Coordinates of C-alpha atoms and ligand atoms in Angstrom, one line a residue:
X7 CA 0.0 0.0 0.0
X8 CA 1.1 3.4 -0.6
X9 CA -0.2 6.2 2.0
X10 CA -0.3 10.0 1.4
X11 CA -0.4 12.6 4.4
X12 CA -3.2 14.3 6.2
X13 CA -2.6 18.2 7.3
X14 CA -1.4 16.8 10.7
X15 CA 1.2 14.5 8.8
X16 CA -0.5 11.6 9.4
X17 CA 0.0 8.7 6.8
X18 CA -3.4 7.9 5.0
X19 CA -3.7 5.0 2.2
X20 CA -4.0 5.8 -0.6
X21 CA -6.9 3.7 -1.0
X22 CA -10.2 4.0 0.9
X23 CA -12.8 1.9 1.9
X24 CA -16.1 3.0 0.8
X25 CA -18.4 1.5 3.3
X26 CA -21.3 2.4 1.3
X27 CA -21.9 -0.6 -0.8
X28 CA -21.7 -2.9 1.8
X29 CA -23.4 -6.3 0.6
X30 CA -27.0 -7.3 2.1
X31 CA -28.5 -10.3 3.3
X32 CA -31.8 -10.7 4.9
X33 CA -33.0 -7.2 5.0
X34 CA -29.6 -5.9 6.5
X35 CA -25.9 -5.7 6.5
X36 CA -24.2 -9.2 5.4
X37 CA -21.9 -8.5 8.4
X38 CA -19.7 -11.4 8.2
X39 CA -18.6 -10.6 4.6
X40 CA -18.2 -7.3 5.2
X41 CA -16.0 -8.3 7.7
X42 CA -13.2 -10.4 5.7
X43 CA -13.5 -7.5 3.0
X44 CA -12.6 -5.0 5.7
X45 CA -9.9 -7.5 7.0
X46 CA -8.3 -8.2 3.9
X47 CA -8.3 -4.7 2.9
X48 CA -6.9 -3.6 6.4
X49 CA -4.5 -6.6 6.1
X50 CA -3.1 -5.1 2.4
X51 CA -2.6 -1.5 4.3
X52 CA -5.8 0.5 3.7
X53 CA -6.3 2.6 6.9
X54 CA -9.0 4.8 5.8
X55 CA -12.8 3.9 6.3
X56 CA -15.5 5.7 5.2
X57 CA -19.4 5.6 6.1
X58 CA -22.1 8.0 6.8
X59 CA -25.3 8.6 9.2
X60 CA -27.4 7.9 6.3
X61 CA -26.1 4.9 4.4
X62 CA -28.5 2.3 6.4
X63 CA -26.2 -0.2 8.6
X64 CA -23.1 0.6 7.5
X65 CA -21.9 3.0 10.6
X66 CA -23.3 0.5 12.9
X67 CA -22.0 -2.4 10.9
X68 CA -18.1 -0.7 10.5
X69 CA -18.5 -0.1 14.4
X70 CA -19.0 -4.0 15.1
X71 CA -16.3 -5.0 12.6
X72 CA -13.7 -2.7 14.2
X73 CA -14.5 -3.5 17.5
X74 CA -14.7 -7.7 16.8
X75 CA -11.6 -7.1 15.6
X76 CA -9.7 -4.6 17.7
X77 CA -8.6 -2.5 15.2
X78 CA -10.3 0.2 16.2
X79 CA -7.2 2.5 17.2
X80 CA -5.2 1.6 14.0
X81 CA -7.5 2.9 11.4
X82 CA -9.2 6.6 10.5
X83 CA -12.7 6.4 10.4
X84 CA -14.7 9.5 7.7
X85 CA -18.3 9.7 9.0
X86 CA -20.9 12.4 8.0
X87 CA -22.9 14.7 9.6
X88 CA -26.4 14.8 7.9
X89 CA -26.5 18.5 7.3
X90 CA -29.5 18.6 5.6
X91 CA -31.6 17.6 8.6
X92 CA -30.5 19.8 10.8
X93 CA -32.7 22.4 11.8
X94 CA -30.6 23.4 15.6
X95 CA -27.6 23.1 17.2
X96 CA -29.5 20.4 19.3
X97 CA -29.8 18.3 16.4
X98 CA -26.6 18.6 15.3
X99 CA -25.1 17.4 18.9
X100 CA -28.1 14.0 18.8
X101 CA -26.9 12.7 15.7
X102 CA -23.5 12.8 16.3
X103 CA -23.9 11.1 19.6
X104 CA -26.2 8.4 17.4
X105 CA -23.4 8.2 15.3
X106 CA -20.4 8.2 17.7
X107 CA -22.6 5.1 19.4
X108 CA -23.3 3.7 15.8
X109 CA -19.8 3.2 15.4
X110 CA -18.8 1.8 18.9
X111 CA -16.2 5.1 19.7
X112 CA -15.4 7.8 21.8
X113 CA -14.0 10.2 18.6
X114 CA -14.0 10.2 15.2
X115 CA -10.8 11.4 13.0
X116 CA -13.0 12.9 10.1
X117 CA -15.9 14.5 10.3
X118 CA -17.7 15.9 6.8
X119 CA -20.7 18.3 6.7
X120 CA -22.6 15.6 4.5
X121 CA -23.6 16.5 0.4
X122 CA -23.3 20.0 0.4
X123 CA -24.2 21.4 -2.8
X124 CA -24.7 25.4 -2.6
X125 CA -22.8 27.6 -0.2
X126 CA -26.2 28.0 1.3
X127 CA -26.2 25.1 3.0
X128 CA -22.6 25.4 4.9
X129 CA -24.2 29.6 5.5
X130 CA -27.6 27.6 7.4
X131 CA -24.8 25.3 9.2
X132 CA -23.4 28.5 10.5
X133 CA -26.3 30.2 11.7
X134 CA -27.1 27.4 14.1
X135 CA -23.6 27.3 15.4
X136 CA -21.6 24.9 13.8
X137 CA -18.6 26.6 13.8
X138 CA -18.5 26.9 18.0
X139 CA -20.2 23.3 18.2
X140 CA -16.9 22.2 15.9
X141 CA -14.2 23.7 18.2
X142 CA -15.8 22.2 21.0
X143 CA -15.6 18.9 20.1
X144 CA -11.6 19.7 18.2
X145 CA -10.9 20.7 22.0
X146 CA -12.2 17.1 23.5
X147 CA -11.1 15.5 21.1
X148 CA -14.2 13.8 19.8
X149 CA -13.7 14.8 16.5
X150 CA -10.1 15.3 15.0
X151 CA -10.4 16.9 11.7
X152 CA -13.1 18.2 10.2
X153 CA -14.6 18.3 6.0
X154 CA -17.2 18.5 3.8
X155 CA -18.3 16.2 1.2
X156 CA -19.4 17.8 -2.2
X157 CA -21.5 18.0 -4.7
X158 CA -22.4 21.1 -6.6
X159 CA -20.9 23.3 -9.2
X160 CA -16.8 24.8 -8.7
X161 CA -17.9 28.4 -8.1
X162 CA -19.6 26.8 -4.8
X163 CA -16.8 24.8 -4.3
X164 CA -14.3 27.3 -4.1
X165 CA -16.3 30.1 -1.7
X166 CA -17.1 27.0 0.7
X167 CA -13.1 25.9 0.5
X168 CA -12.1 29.3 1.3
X169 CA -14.6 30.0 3.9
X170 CA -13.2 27.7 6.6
X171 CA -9.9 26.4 7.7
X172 CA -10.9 22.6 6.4
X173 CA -8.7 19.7 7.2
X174 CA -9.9 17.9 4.4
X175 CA -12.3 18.0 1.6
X176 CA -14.4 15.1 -0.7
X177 CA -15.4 15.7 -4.3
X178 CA -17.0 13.3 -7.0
X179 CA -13.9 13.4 -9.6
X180 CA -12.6 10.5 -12.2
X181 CA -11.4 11.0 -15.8
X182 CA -14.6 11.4 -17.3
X183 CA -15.8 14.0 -14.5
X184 CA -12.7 16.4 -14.8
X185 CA -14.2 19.4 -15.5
X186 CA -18.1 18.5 -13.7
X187 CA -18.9 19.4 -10.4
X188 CA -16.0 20.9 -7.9
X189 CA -13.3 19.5 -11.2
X190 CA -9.8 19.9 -11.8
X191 CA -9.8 23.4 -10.6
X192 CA -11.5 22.4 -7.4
X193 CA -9.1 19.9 -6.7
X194 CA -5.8 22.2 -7.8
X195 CA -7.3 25.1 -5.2
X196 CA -7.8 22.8 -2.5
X197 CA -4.2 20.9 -2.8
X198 CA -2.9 24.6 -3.4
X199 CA -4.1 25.2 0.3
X200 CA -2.8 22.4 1.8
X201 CA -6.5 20.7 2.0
X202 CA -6.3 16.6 1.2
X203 CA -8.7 15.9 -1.3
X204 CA -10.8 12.7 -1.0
X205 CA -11.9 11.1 -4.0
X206 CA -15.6 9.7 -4.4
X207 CA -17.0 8.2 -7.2
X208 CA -13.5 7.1 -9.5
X209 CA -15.5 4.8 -11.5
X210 CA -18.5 6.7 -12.1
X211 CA -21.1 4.4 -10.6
X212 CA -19.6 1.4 -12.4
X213 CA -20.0 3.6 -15.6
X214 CA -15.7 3.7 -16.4
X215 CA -15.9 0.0 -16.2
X216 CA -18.8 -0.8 -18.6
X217 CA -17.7 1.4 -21.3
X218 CA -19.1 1.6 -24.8
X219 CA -17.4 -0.8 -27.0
X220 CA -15.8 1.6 -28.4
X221 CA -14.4 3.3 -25.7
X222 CA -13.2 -0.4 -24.0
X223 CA -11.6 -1.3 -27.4
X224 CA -9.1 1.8 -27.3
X225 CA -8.0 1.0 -23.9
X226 CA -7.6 -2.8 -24.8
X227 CA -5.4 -1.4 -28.4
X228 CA -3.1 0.3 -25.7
X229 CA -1.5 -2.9 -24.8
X230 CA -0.6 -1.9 -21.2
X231 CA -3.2 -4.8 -20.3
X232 CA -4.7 -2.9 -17.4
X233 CA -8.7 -3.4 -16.5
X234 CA -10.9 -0.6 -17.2
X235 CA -11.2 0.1 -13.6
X236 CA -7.3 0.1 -13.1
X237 CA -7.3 2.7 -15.9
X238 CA -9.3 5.1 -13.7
X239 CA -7.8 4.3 -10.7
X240 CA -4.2 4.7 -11.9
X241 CA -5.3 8.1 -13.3
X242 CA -6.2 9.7 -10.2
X243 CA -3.4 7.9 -8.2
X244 CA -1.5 9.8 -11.3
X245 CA -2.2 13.0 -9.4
X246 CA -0.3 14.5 -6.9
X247 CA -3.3 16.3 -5.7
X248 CA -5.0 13.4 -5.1
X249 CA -4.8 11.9 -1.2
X250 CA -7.1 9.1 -1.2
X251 CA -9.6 7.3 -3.6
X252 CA -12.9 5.7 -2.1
X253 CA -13.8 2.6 -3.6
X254 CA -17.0 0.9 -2.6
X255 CA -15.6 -2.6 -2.4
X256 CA -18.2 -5.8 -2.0
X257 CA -15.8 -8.8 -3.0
X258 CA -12.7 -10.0 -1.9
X259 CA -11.1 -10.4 -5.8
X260 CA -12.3 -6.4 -6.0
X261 CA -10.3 -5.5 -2.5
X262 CA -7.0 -7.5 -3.8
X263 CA -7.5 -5.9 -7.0
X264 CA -7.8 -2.4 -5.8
X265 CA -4.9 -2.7 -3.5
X266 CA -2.7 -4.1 -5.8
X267 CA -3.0 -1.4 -7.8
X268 CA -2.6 1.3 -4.7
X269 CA 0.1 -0.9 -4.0
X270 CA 1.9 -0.2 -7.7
X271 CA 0.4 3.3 -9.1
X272 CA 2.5 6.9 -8.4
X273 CA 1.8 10.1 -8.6
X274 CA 3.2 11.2 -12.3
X275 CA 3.8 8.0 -13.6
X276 CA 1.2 7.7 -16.4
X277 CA 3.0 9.1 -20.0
X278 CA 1.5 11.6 -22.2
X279 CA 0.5 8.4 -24.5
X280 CA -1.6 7.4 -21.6
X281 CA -3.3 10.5 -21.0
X282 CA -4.4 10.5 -24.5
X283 CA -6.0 7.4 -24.7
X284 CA -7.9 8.0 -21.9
X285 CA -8.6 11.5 -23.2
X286 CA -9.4 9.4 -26.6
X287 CA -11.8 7.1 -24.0
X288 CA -13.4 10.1 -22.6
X289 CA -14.2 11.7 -26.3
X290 CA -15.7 8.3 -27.4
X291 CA -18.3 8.0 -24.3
X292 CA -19.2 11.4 -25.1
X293 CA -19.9 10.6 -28.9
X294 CA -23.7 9.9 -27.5
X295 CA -23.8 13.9 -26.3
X296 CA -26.7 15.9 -27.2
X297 CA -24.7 19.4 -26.8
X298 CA -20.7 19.8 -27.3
X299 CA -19.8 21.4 -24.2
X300 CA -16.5 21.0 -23.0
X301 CA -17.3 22.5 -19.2
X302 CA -14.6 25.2 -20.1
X303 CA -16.6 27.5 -18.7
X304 CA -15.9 30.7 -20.6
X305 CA -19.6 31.7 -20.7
X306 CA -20.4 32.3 -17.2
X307 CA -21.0 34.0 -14.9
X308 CA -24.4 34.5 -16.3
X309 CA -26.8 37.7 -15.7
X310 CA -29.5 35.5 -14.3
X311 CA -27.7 33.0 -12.5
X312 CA -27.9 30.2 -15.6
X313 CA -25.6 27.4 -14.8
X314 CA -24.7 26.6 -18.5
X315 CA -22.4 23.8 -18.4
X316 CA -24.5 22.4 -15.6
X317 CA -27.6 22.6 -17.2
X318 CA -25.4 21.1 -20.6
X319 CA -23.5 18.1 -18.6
X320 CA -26.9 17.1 -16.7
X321 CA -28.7 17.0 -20.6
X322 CA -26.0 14.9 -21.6
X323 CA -25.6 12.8 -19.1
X324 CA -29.7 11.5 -19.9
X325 CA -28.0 10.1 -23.3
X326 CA -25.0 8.6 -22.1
X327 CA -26.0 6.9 -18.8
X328 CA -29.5 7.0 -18.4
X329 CA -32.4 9.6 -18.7
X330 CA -32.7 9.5 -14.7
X331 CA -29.2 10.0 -14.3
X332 CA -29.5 13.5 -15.9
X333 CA -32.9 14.3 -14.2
X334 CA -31.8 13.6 -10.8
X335 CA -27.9 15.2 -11.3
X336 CA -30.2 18.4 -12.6
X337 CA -32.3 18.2 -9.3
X338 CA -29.1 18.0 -7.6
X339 CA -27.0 20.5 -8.5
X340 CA -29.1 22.9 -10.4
X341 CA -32.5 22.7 -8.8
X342 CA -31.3 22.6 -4.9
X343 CA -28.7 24.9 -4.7
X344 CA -30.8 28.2 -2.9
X345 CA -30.2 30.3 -5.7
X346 CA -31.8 28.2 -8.3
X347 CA -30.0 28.0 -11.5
X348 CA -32.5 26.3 -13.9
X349 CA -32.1 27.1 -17.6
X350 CA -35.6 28.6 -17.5
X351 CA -34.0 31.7 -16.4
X352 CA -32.3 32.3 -19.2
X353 CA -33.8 36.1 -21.0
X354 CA -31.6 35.6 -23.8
X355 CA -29.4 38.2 -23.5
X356 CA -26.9 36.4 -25.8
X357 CA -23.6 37.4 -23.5
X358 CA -22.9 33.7 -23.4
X359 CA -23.0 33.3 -26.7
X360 CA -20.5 35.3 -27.3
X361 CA -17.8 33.5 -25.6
X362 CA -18.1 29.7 -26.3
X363 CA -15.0 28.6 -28.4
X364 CA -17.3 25.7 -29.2
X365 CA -19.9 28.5 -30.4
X366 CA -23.0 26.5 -29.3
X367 CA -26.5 27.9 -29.6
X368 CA -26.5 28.3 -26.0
X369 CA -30.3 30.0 -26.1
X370 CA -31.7 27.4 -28.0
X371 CA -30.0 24.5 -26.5
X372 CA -31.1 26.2 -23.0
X373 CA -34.2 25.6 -23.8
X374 CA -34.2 21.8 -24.9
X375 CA -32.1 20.8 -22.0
X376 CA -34.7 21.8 -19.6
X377 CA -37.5 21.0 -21.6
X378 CA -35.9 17.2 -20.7
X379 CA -34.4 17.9 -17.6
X380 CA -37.5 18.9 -16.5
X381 CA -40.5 17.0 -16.9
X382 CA -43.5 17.7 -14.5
X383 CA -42.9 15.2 -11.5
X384 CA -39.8 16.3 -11.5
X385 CA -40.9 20.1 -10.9
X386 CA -43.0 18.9 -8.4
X387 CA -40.4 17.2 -6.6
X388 CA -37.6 19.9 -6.9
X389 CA -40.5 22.0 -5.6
X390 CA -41.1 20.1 -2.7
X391 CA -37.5 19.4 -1.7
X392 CA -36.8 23.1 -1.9
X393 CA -39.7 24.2 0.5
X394 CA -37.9 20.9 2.8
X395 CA -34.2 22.3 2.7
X396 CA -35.1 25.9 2.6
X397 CA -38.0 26.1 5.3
X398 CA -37.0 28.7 8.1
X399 CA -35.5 26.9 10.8
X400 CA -35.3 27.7 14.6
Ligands
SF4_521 S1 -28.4 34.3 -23.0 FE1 -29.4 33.4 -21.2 S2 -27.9 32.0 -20.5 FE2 -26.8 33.3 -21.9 S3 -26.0 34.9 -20.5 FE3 -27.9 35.7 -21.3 S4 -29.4 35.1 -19.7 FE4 -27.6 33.9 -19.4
SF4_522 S1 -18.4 28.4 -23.2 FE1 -19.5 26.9 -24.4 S2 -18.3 25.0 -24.3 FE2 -17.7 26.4 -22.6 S3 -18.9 25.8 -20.8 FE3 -20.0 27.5 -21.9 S4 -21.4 26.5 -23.3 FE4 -19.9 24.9 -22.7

């Protein structure tokens, strides 16, 4: 295994276990097996574990593993605070307790503001007192660094980065995802502060390892005789930047897979040949696109608050994975950030226009994307989750 450091110095692998995926049996947790996966990872070096107050079992079920196993002490355990349920700074201190009881512990060594999307969300955290509640428990010890997980556009990324002293920060990223959601830049600015970056979501959802035919072909042509998986692995093991990568593992061939390849991948070593197929890889998947934006970006800001390439990648996304896909990622970073940023907004001002290199009919396309993104349950739902998350809270 190969680790990379924490801000305190502290050696994490580069490999994390994403306790998420966790198989079932019964109704519940298949305990058992999730225990030899967690053994044989921990046994191969991986020292990170990562779970969540809303994944159902898996804190409870990490907890009982650790503590079967007394290992408790020799591994870093992530867990989240479910930010958007909490409405006080009461709520806040019951599920933590829930969670620090979940996991069979008297501290734990990350602590993320779960899903934050919009800087919203981390301004709400505030007004209830999360920034005291925080230091408290950094004094006793209970929680030892604290982070956010993300998912909504860069701008949001950045002001959230810059808005607290983070120890640590998690961000959907992978090869096909380099310029979506907090992206390259995201990554860059937190590494350029000294924040480790953890990586969720390397394969897409299983996406990078089902590729299109086409896509899987010019990876095999490469000869280097790596899976598809180890091709996205070893590309953000490639990058300095990068401190650990979360995979979701629910076999034991997967967990000696993975950590064979943690074992063998450095930062830099991929060649510029490399890059380019999977640049080539990339191009191919997005052959199915309905809009050629490259998520460069040059468009924005927009007058009315428009997220372009958002609005563009979400559209896309319906034809490359799946028409739900797009709808929900739309809903998700579009829909529920508190300034909404739906297409619909759009007066047609033509400033955007303008500035795409790619010279898209922005206006028009505007239009069709959330014509799509859209459809009437889906307004009705994004309606209903905004009254939720944005309700005044005491
Ligand atoms: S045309 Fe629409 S999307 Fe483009 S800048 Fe103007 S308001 Fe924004
Ligand atoms: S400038 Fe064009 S290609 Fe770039 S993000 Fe905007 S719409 Fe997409």
């Amino acid at each position: 295994m190969q680790y990379r450091k924490d801000r305190s110095g502290a050696a994490l692998s580069v490999l994390g276990f994403g306790c998420m995926r966790f198989s079932r049996k019964g109704g519940g947790i298949d305990v058992d097996k999730a225990e030899r996966e967690i053994m044989a990872a921990y046994e191969a070096g991986v020292n990170y574990y990562d779970t969540a107050y809303v994944y159902p079992g898996s804190e409870a079920a990490l907890g009982e593993i650790l503590e079967r196993n007394q290992i408790r002490d020799k591994v870093r355990i992530a867990t989240k605070l479910p930010q958007y349920l909490i409405g006080s700074r009461a709520a806040i201190d019951r599920y933590f307790r829930e969670e620090l009881s979940r996991l069979r512990t008297d501290h734990v060594d990350y602590y993320l503001m779960h899903h934050l999307t919009d800087v919203a969300m981390w301004e709400k955290l505030k007004k209830v007192g999360i920034l005291d509640w925080i230091a408290e428990k950094k004094q006793s010890g209970a929680i030892r660094n604290v982070g956010f997980s993300y998912h909504g556009n860069t701008e949001n990324f950045l002001t959230i980065l810059n808005d607290y002293d983070w120890d640590l920060c998690q961000i959907q990223y992978n090869y096909y995802d380099e310029v979506s959601q907090a992206g390259v830049e995201g990554l860059r600015a937190a590494a350029a502060k000294g924040v480790p970056v953890v990586i969720m979501e390397p394969l897409r959802g299983g996406k990078l390892v089902n590729l299109p035919q086409g896509a899987a072909q010019l990876l095999r042509e490469s000869g280097r005789g790596w899976s598809n998986a180890e091709w996205a692995f070893r590309w953000l093991y490639n990058q300095p930047e990068v401190t650990v990568v979360l995979s979701g593992m629910n076999s034991l061939d997967m967990v000696r897979e993975n950590c064979r390849v943690a074992s063998e991948a450095e930062a830099g070593a991929l060649g510029e040949g490399e890059l380019q197929t999977l640049a080539a890889v990339s191009a191919r998947i997005r052959e199915k696109e309905k809009v050629g934006c490259t998520g460069c970006r040059y468009c924005m800001p927009c007058p009315k608050g428009v997220d372009i390439p958002g609005a563009f990648r979400c559209y896309n996304e319906m034809f490359i994975e799946s028409k739900r896909q797009g709808r929900i990622q739309y809903a998700q970073t579009v829909g529920l950030t508190k300034e909404p940023a739906f297409a619909t907004q759009c007066i047609g001002c033509g400033k955007c226009e303008q500035h795409c290199p790619q010279n898209l009919p922005i206006r028009e396309k505007l239009k069709e994307a959330d014509k799509a993104l859209r459809p009437l349950p889906y307004k009705l739902g994004i309606h209903a989750a905004r009254r939720f998350m944005f309700r005044k809270t005491s």
